[in-house]
Coordinates of C-alpha atoms in Angstrom, one line a residue:
Chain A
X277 CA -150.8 19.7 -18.4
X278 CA -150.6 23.4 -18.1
X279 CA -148.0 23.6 -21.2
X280 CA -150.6 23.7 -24.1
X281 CA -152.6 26.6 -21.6
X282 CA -149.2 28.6 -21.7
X283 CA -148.7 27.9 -25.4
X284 CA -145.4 25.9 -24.9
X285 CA -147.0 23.4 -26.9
X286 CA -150.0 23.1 -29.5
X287 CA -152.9 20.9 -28.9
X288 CA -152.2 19.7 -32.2
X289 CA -148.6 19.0 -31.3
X290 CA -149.7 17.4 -28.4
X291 CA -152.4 15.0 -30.0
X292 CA -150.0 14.0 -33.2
X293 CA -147.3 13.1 -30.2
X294 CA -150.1 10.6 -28.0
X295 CA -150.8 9.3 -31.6
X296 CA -147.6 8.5 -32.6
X297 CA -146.7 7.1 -29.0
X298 CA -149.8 4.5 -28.9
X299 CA -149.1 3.7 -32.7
X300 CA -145.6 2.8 -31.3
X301 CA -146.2 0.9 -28.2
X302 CA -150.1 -0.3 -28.0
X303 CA -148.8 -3.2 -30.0
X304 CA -147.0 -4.5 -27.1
X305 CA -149.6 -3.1 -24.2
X306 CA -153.0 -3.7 -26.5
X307 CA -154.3 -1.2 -24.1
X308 CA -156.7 0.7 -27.1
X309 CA -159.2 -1.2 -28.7
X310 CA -160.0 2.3 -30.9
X311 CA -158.1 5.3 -31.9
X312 CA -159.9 8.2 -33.3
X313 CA -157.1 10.8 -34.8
X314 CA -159.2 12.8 -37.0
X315 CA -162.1 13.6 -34.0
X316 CA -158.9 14.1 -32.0
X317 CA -157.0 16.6 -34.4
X318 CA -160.1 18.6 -35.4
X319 CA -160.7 18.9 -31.6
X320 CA -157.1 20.2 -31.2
X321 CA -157.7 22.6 -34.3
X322 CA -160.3 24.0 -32.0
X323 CA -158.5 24.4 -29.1
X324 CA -155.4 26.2 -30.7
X325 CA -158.2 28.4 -32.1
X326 CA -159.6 29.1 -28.6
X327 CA -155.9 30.1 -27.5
X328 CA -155.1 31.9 -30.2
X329 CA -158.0 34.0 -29.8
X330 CA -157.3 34.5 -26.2
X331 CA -160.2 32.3 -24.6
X332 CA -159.2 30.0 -22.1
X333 CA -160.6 26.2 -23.5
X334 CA -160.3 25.4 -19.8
X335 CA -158.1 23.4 -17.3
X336 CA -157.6 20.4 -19.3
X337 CA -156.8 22.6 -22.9
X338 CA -155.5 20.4 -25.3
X339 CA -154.6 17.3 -22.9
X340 CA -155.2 13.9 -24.4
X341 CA -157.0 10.6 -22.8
X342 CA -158.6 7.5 -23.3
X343 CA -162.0 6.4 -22.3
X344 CA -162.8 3.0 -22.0
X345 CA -164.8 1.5 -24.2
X346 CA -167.9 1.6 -22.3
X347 CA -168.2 5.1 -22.7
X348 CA -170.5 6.7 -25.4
X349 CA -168.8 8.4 -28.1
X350 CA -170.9 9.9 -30.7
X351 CA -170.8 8.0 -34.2
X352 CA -169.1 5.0 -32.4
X353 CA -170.4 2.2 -31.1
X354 CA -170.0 0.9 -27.5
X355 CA -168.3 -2.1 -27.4
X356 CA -167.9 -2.8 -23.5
X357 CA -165.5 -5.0 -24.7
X358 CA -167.8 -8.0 -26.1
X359 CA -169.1 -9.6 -29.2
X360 CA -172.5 -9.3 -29.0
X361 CA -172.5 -5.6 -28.7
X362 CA -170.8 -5.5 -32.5
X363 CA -173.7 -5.4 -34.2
X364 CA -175.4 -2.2 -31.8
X365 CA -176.3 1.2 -33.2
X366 CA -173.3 4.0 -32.9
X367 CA -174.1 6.1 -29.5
X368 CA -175.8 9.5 -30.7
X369 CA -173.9 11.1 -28.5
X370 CA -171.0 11.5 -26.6
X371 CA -171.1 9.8 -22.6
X372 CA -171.3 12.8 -20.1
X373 CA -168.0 12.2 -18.3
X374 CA -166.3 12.3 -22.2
X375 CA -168.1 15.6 -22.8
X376 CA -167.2 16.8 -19.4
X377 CA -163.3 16.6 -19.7
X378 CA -164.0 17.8 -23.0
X379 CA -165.8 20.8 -22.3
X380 CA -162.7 21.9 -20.2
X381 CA -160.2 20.9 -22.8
X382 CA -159.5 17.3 -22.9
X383 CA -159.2 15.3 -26.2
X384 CA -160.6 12.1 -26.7
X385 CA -157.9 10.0 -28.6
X386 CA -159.2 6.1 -28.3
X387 CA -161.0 3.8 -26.4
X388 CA -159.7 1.2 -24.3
X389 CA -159.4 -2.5 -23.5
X390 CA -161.7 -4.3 -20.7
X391 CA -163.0 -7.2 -19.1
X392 CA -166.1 -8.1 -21.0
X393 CA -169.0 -6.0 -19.7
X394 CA -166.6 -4.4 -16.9
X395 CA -166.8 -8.3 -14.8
X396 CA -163.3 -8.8 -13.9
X397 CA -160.1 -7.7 -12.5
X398 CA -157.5 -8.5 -15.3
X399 CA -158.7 -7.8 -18.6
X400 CA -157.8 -11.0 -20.6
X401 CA -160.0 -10.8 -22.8
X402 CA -161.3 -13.7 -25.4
X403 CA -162.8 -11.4 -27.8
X404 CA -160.2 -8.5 -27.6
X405 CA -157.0 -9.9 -26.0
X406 CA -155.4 -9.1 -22.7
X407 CA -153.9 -5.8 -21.8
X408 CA -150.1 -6.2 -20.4
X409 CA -148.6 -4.3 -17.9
X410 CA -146.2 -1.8 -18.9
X411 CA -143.9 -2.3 -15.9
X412 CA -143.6 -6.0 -16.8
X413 CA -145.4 -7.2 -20.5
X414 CA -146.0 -10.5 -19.4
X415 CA -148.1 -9.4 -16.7
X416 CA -151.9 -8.4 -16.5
X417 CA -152.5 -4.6 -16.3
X418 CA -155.5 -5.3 -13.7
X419 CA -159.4 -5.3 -14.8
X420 CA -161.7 -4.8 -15.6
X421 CA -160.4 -0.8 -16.8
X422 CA -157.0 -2.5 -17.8
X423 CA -156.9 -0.3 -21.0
X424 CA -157.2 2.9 -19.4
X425 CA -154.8 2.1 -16.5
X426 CA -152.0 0.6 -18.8
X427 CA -152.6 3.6 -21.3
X428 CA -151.6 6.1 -18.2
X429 CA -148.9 3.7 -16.7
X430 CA -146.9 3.6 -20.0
X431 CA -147.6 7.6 -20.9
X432 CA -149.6 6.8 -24.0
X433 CA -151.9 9.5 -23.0
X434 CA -152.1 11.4 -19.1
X435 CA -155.4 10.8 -18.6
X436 CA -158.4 8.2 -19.3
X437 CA -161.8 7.3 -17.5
X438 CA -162.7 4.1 -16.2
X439 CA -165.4 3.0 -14.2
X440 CA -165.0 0.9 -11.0
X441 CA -168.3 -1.4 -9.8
X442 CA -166.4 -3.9 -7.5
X443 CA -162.6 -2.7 -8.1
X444 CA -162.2 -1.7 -11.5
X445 CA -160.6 1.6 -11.0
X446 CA -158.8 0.4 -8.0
X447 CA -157.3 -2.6 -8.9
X448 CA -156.0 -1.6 -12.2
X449 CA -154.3 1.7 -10.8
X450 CA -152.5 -0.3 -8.2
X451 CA -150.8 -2.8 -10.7
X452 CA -149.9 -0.3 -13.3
X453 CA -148.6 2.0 -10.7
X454 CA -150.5 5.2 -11.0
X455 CA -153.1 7.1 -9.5
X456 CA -157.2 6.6 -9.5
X457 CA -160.2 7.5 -8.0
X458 CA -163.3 6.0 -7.1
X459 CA -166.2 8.7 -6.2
X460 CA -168.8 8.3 -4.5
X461 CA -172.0 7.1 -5.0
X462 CA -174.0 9.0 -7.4
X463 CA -171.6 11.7 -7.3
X464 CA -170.3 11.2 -11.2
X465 CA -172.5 11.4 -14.0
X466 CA -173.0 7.6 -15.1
X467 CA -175.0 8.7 -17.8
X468 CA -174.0 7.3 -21.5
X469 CA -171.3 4.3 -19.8
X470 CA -172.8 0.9 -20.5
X471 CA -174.2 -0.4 -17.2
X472 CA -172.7 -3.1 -15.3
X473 CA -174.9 -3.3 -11.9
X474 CA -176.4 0.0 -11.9
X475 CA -176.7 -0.1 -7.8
X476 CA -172.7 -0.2 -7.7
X477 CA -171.4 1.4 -10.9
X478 CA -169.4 4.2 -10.4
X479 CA -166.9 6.2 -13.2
X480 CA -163.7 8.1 -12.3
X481 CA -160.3 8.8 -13.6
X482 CA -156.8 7.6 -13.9
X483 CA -153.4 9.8 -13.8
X484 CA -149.6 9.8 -13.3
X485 CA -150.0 12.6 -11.0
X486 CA -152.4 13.1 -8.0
X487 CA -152.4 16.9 -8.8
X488 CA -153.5 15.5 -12.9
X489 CA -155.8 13.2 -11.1
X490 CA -157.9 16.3 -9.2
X491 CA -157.7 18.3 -12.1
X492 CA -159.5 15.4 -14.1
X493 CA -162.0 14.9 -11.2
X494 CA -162.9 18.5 -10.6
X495 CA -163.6 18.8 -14.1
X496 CA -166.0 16.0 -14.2
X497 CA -167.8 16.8 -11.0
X498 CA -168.1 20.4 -11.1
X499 CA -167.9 22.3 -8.5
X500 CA -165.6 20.7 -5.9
X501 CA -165.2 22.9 -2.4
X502 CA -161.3 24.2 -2.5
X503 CA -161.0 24.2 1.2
X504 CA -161.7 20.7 2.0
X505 CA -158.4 19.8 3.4
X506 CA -158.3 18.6 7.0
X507 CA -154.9 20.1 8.1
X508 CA -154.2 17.1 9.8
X509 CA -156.4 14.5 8.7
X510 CA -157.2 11.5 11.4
X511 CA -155.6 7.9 9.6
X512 CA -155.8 4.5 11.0
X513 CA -155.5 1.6 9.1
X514 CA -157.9 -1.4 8.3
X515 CA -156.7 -4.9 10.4
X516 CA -158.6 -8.1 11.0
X517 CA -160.1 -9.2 6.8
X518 CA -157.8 -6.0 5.3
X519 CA -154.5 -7.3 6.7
X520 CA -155.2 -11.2 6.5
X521 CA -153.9 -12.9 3.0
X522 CA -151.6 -10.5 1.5
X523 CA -148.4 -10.9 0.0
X524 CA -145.5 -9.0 1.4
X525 CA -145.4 -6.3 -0.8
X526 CA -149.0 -5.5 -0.6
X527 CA -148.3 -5.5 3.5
X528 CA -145.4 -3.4 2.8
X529 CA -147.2 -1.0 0.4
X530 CA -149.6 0.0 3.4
X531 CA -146.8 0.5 6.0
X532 CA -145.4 3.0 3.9
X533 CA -148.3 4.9 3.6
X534 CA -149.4 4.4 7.7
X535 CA -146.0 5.7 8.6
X536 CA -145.7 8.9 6.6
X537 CA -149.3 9.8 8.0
X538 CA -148.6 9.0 11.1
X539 CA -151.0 6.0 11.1
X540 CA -150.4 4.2 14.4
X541 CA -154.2 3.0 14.9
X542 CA -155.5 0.0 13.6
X543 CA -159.7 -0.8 13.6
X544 CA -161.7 -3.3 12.3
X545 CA -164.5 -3.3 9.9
X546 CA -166.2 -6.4 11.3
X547 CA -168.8 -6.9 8.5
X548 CA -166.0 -6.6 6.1
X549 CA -166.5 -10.0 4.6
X550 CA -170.3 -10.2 4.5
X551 CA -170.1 -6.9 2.7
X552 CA -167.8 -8.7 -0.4
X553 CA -169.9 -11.3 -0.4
X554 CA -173.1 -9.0 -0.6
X555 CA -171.6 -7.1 -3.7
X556 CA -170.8 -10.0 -5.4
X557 CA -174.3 -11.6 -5.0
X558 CA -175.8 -8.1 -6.0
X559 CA -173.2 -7.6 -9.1
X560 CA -174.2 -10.9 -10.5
X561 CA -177.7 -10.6 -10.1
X562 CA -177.9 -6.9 -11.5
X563 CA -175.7 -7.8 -14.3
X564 CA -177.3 -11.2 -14.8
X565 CA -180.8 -9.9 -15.0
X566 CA -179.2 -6.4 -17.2
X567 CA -178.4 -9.3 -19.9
X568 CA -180.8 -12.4 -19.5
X569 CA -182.5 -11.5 -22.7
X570 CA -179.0 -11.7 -25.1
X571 CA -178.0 -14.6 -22.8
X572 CA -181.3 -16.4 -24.4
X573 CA -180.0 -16.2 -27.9
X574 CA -176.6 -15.1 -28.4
X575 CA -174.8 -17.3 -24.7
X576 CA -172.4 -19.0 -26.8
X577 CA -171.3 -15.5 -28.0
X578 CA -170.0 -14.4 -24.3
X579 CA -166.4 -14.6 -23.0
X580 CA -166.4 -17.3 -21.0
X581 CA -165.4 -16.0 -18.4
X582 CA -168.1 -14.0 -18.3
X583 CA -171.1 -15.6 -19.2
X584 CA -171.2 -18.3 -16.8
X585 CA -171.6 -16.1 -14.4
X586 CA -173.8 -14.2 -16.2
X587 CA -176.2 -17.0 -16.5
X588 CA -175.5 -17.9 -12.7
X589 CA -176.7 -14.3 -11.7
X590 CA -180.3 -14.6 -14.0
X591 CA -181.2 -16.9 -11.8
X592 CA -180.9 -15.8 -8.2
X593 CA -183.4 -15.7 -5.9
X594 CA -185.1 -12.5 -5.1
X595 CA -184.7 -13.1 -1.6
X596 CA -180.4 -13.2 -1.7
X597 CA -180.7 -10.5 -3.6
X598 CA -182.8 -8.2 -1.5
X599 CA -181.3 -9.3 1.8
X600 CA -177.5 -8.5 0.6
X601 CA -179.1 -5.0 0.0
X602 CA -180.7 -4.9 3.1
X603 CA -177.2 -5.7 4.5
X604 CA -175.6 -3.2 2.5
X605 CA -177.1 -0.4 5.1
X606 CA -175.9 -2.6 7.9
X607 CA -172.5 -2.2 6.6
X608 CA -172.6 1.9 5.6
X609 CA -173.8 2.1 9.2
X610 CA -170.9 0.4 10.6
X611 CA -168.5 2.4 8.6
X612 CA -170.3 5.8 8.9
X613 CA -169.0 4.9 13.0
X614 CA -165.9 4.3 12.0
X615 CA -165.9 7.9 10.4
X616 CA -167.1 9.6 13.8
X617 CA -163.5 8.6 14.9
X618 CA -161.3 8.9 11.4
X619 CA -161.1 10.6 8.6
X620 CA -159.2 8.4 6.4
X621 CA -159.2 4.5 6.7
X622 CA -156.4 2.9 5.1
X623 CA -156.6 -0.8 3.1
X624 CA -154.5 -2.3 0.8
X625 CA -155.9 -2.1 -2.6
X626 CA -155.0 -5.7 -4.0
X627 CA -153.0 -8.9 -2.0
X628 CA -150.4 -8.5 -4.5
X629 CA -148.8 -7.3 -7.0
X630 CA -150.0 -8.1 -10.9
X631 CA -149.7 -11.3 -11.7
X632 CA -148.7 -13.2 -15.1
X633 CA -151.0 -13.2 -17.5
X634 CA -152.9 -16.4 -17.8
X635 CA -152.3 -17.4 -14.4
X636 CA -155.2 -19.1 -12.9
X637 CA -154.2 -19.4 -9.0
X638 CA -151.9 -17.9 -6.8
X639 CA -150.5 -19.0 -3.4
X640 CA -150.4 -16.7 -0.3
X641 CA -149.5 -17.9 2.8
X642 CA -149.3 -21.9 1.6
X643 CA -152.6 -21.3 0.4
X644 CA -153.6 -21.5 -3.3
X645 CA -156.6 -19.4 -4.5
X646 CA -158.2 -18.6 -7.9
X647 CA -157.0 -15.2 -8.9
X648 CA -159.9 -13.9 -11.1
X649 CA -162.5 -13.9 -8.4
X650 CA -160.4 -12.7 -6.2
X651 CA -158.4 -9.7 -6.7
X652 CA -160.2 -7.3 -6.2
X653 CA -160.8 -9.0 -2.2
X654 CA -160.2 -5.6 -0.4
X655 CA -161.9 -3.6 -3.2
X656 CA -165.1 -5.3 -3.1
X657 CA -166.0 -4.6 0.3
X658 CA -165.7 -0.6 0.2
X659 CA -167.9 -1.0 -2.7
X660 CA -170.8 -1.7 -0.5
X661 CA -170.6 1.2 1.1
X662 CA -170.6 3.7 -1.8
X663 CA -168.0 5.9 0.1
X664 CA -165.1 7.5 -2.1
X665 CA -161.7 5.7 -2.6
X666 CA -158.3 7.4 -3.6
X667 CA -155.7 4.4 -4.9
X668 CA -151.8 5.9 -4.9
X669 CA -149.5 4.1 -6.5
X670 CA -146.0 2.7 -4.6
X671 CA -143.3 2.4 -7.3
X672 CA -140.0 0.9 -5.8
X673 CA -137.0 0.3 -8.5
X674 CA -136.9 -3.6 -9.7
X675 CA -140.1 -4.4 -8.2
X676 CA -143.6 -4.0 -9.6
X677 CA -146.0 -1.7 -8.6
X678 CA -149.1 -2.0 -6.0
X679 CA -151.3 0.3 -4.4
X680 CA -153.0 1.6 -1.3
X681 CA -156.6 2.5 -0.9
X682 CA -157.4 5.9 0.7
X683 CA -161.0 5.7 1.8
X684 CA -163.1 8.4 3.3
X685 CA -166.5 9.1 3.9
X686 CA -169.2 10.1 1.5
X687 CA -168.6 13.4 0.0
X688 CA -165.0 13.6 1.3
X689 CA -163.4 13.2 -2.2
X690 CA -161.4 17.0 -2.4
X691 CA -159.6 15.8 1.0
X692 CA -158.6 12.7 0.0
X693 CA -157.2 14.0 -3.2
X694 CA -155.3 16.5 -0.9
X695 CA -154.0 13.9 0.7
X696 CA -152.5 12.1 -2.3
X697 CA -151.2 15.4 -3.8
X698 CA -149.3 15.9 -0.6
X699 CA -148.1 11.9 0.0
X700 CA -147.0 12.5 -4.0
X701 CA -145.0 15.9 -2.9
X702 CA -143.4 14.0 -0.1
X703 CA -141.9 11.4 -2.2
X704 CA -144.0 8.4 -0.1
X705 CA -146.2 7.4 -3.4
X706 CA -145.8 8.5 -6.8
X707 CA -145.9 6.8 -10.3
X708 CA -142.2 7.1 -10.5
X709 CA -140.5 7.2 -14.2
X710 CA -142.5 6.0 -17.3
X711 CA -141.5 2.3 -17.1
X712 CA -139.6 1.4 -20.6
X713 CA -141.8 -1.3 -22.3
X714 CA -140.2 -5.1 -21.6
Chain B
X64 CA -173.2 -35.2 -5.3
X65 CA -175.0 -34.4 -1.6
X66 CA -178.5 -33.2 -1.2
X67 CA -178.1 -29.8 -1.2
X68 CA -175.7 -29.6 -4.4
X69 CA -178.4 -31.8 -5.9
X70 CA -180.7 -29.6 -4.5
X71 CA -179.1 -26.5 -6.4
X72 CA -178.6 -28.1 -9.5
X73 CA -182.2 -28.7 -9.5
X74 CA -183.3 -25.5 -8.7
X75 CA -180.8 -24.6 -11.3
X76 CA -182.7 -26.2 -14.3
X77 CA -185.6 -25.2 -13.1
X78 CA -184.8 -21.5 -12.9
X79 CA -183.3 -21.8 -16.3
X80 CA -186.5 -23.1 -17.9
X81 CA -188.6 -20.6 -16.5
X82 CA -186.3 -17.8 -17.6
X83 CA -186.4 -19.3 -21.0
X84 CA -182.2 -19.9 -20.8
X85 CA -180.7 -23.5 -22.0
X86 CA -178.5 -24.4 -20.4
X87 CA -176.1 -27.2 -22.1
X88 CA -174.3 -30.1 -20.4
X89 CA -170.9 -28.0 -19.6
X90 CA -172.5 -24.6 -19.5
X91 CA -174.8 -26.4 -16.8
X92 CA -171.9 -27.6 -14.5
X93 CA -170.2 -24.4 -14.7
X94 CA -173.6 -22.3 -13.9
X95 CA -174.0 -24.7 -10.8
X96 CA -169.9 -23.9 -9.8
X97 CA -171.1 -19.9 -9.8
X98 CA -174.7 -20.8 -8.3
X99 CA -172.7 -22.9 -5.5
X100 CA -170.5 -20.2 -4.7
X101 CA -173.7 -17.6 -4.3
X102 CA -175.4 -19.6 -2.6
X103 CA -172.6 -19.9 0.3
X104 CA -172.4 -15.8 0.2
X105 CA -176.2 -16.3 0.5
X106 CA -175.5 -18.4 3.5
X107 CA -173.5 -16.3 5.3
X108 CA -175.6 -13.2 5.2
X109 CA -178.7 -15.4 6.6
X110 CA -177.2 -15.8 9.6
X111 CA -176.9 -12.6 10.2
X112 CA -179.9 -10.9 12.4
X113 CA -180.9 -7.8 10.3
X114 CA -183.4 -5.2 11.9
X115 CA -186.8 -5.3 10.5
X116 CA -186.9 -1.6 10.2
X117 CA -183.6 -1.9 7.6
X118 CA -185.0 -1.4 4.2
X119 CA -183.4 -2.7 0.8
X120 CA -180.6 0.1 0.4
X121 CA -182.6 0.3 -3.5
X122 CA -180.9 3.6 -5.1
X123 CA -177.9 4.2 -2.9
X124 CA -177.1 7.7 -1.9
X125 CA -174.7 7.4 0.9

């Protein structure tokens, strides 16, 4: 990243390379849905311009990413990957986290693929096809940010924004083997993304490297405290619902991680499956209720895998909504103890790795379950609680990539990124070589 | 079908007409699927005892 800042390379060199890479490979991924070269070189005019007049354009001068397309970008409109946004106005202006890595540098190339309306885990899309993996084509890059993951994974760009509501950061990160970040709550500017359930949405990055990944962060959150790094940071893992259904890789994924930290501990988050169930019944009634009024008129227009449970969520009743709320403070209480006693709880971030695209069910344990609903089983919960999630990526040779959730408490994001960087530096989790496109 | 399916598929159509949503014959079953599936989530959380003092979390700032 720091190349362009030390003139090694020109913004517009960089730019005209991420263009000719996606123009070579996003045939095969389908991880962009828009590519905007000219906003993208005249950007990169400017930045040169900045450098060559000796201003600093900031910490992200002249590096390219991908937003996706549920950001705002000025003159564009915001898809969120459906049909019945097509018709909308062009956003006035640009979302604030684009205008954020912007203002230190970044340069917007494209916008990228998604679950329809952000609800999902795997980004097949009906309306704008499915995103495939770049460690293995024929696999889903994860959902419902599957665009901005697969665009990292395969190089296409180091950065992108995603947002992540039940998983969406999380899970997509883990099967495309790199790193991403959940904030929390209310910490990230949601301003100018197109809602999904407004009590859960949150927006973060995506990056090969943890040390790309707090760059990114810090430029979208401001000012981030430099000393919050716990020399020795307290670790115990998540047992009971976080180590019950998982595939051994997933298993294995979190043992890796738990021995290089020293993690011998293992607690329970008791309320871990209420609180999955409470964000689901709160996602679908949000989201239902954000679009009952197209779901009147335009129903037949939705993915279907979207709308019925779009239409589902209309109609819950108040009372199921407000008591999963009401349980959602049960649940930060019970973790907030948890955090008296650790700093850093450790969960796998999916059961498995990605699996083929179109595959409806899997079978864990002799037991066959739908994979759509249910991917993002050990996402979903943390959710609830609002508190900040690191995912790092475990890339072994011949096998595919999965992921391990970092979770700490509220506010705790600059020490969890720490930790990555120095799990990265110690060779325990890393994104490993750009995976050749097969 | 047993009463409390039929039950939900009623309170289905009825939520649908009052929310001004039509719901066609496969759309319908595949509403009441999702619905079903809630309403089990719903289940669960009633039998949990939650304080009186513990207000909707509303605007979420942990």
């Amino acid at each position: 990243m720091a190349a362009i800042r030390r003139r090694d390379l020109s913004a517009r060199e960089a730019i005209d390379a991420a263009l000719s890479r996606i123009a070579v490979s996003n045939g095969a991924l389908n991880a962009f849905t828009g590519i905007f070269p000219e906003r993208a070189r005249a950007r990169a005019v400017e930045v040169d311009a900045a450098l060559s007049a000796g201003r600093d354009p900031g910490t992200l001068a002249g590096v390219p990413f991908a937003a996706k397309d549920l950001f705002d970008v000025a003159g564009v409109v915001t898809r969120a990957g459906a049909k019945v946004t097509l018709a909308d106005p062009p956003a006035v202006r640009d979302a604030d986290a684009v205008a954020a890595l912007e203002a230190h540098g970044a340069i917007l190339v494209g916008v990228t693929n998604m679950d329809e309306f952000a609800y999902g885990f795997v980004t097949e899309n009906e309306h704008t096809g499915a995103t495939h993996n770049p460690h293995d084509l024929a696999r889903i890059a994860g959902g419902s940010s599957g665009g901005s993951a697969a665009a990292v994974g395969a190089d296409l760009v180091s950065l992108s924004l995603g947002s992540d509501t039940n998983g969406s950061i999380r899970v997509p990160a883990a099967f495309c083997g790199i790193f991403g970040i959940r904030p929390t709550m209310e910490t990230l500017s949601t301003r100018g993304a197109y809602p999904f359930c407004n009590s859960l949405d949150t927006i973060g990055p995506f990056a090969r490297t943890a040390a790309d990944l707090e760059v990114a962060y810090r430029a979208l959150a401001g000012d981030v405290p430099e000393s919050a790094a716990i020399a020795k940071p307290r670790v115990a893992r998540l047992g009971g619902y976080f180590a019950t259904g998982l595939r051994p890789e997933a298993q294995e994924a979190v043992d890796i991680v738990a021995s290089a930290l020293g993690a011998h501990s293992v607690v329970e988050l008791a309320g871990a499956r209420l609180a999955r169930e409470a964000a689901f019944i709160i996602t679908a009634c949000e989201a239902g209720e954000l679009h009952a009024p197209r779901l009147r008129t335009q129903a037949a227009d939705y993915d279907v895998a979207t709308r019925d449970r779009l239409l589902a969520g209309a109609l819950v009743p108040a009372r199921w909504y407000i008591r999963a709320q009401r349980f959602r403070s049960v649940f930060y209480a019970e973790i907030q103890a948890l955090f008296a006693d650790w700093d850093v709880l450790l969960a796998p971030a999916t059961a498995y790795h990605a699996t083929p695209i179109g595959a409806k069910t899997i079978v864990i344990d002799g037991i066959e379950s739908d994979i759509r609903p249910n991917v993002g089983v050990f996402t979903q919960p943390i959710t609830l609680a609002g508190t900040p999630v690191v995912t790092v990526p475990i890339v072994k040779r011949d096998a595919l990539p999965v992921g391990v959730q970092l979770i700490g408490r509220a506010g705790s994001e600059a020490m969890l990124l720490a930790l990555a960087r120095e799990l990265e530096a110690s060779g325990t989790v890393g994104a490993g070589k750009v995976p050749v496109l097969v | 079908m047993d009463n409390k399916e039929a039950d939900l598929a009623t309170y289905v159509d009825a939520a649908a007409a009052m929310a001004g949503i039509q719901l066609d014959p496969e759309r319908r079953a595949a509403v009441i699927t999702v619905m079903t599936r809630i309403a089990a989530f719903a289940a669960d959380l009633d039998e949990l005892t939650i304080p009186l003092e513990v207000e909707v979390a509303g605007r979420f700032i942990p």
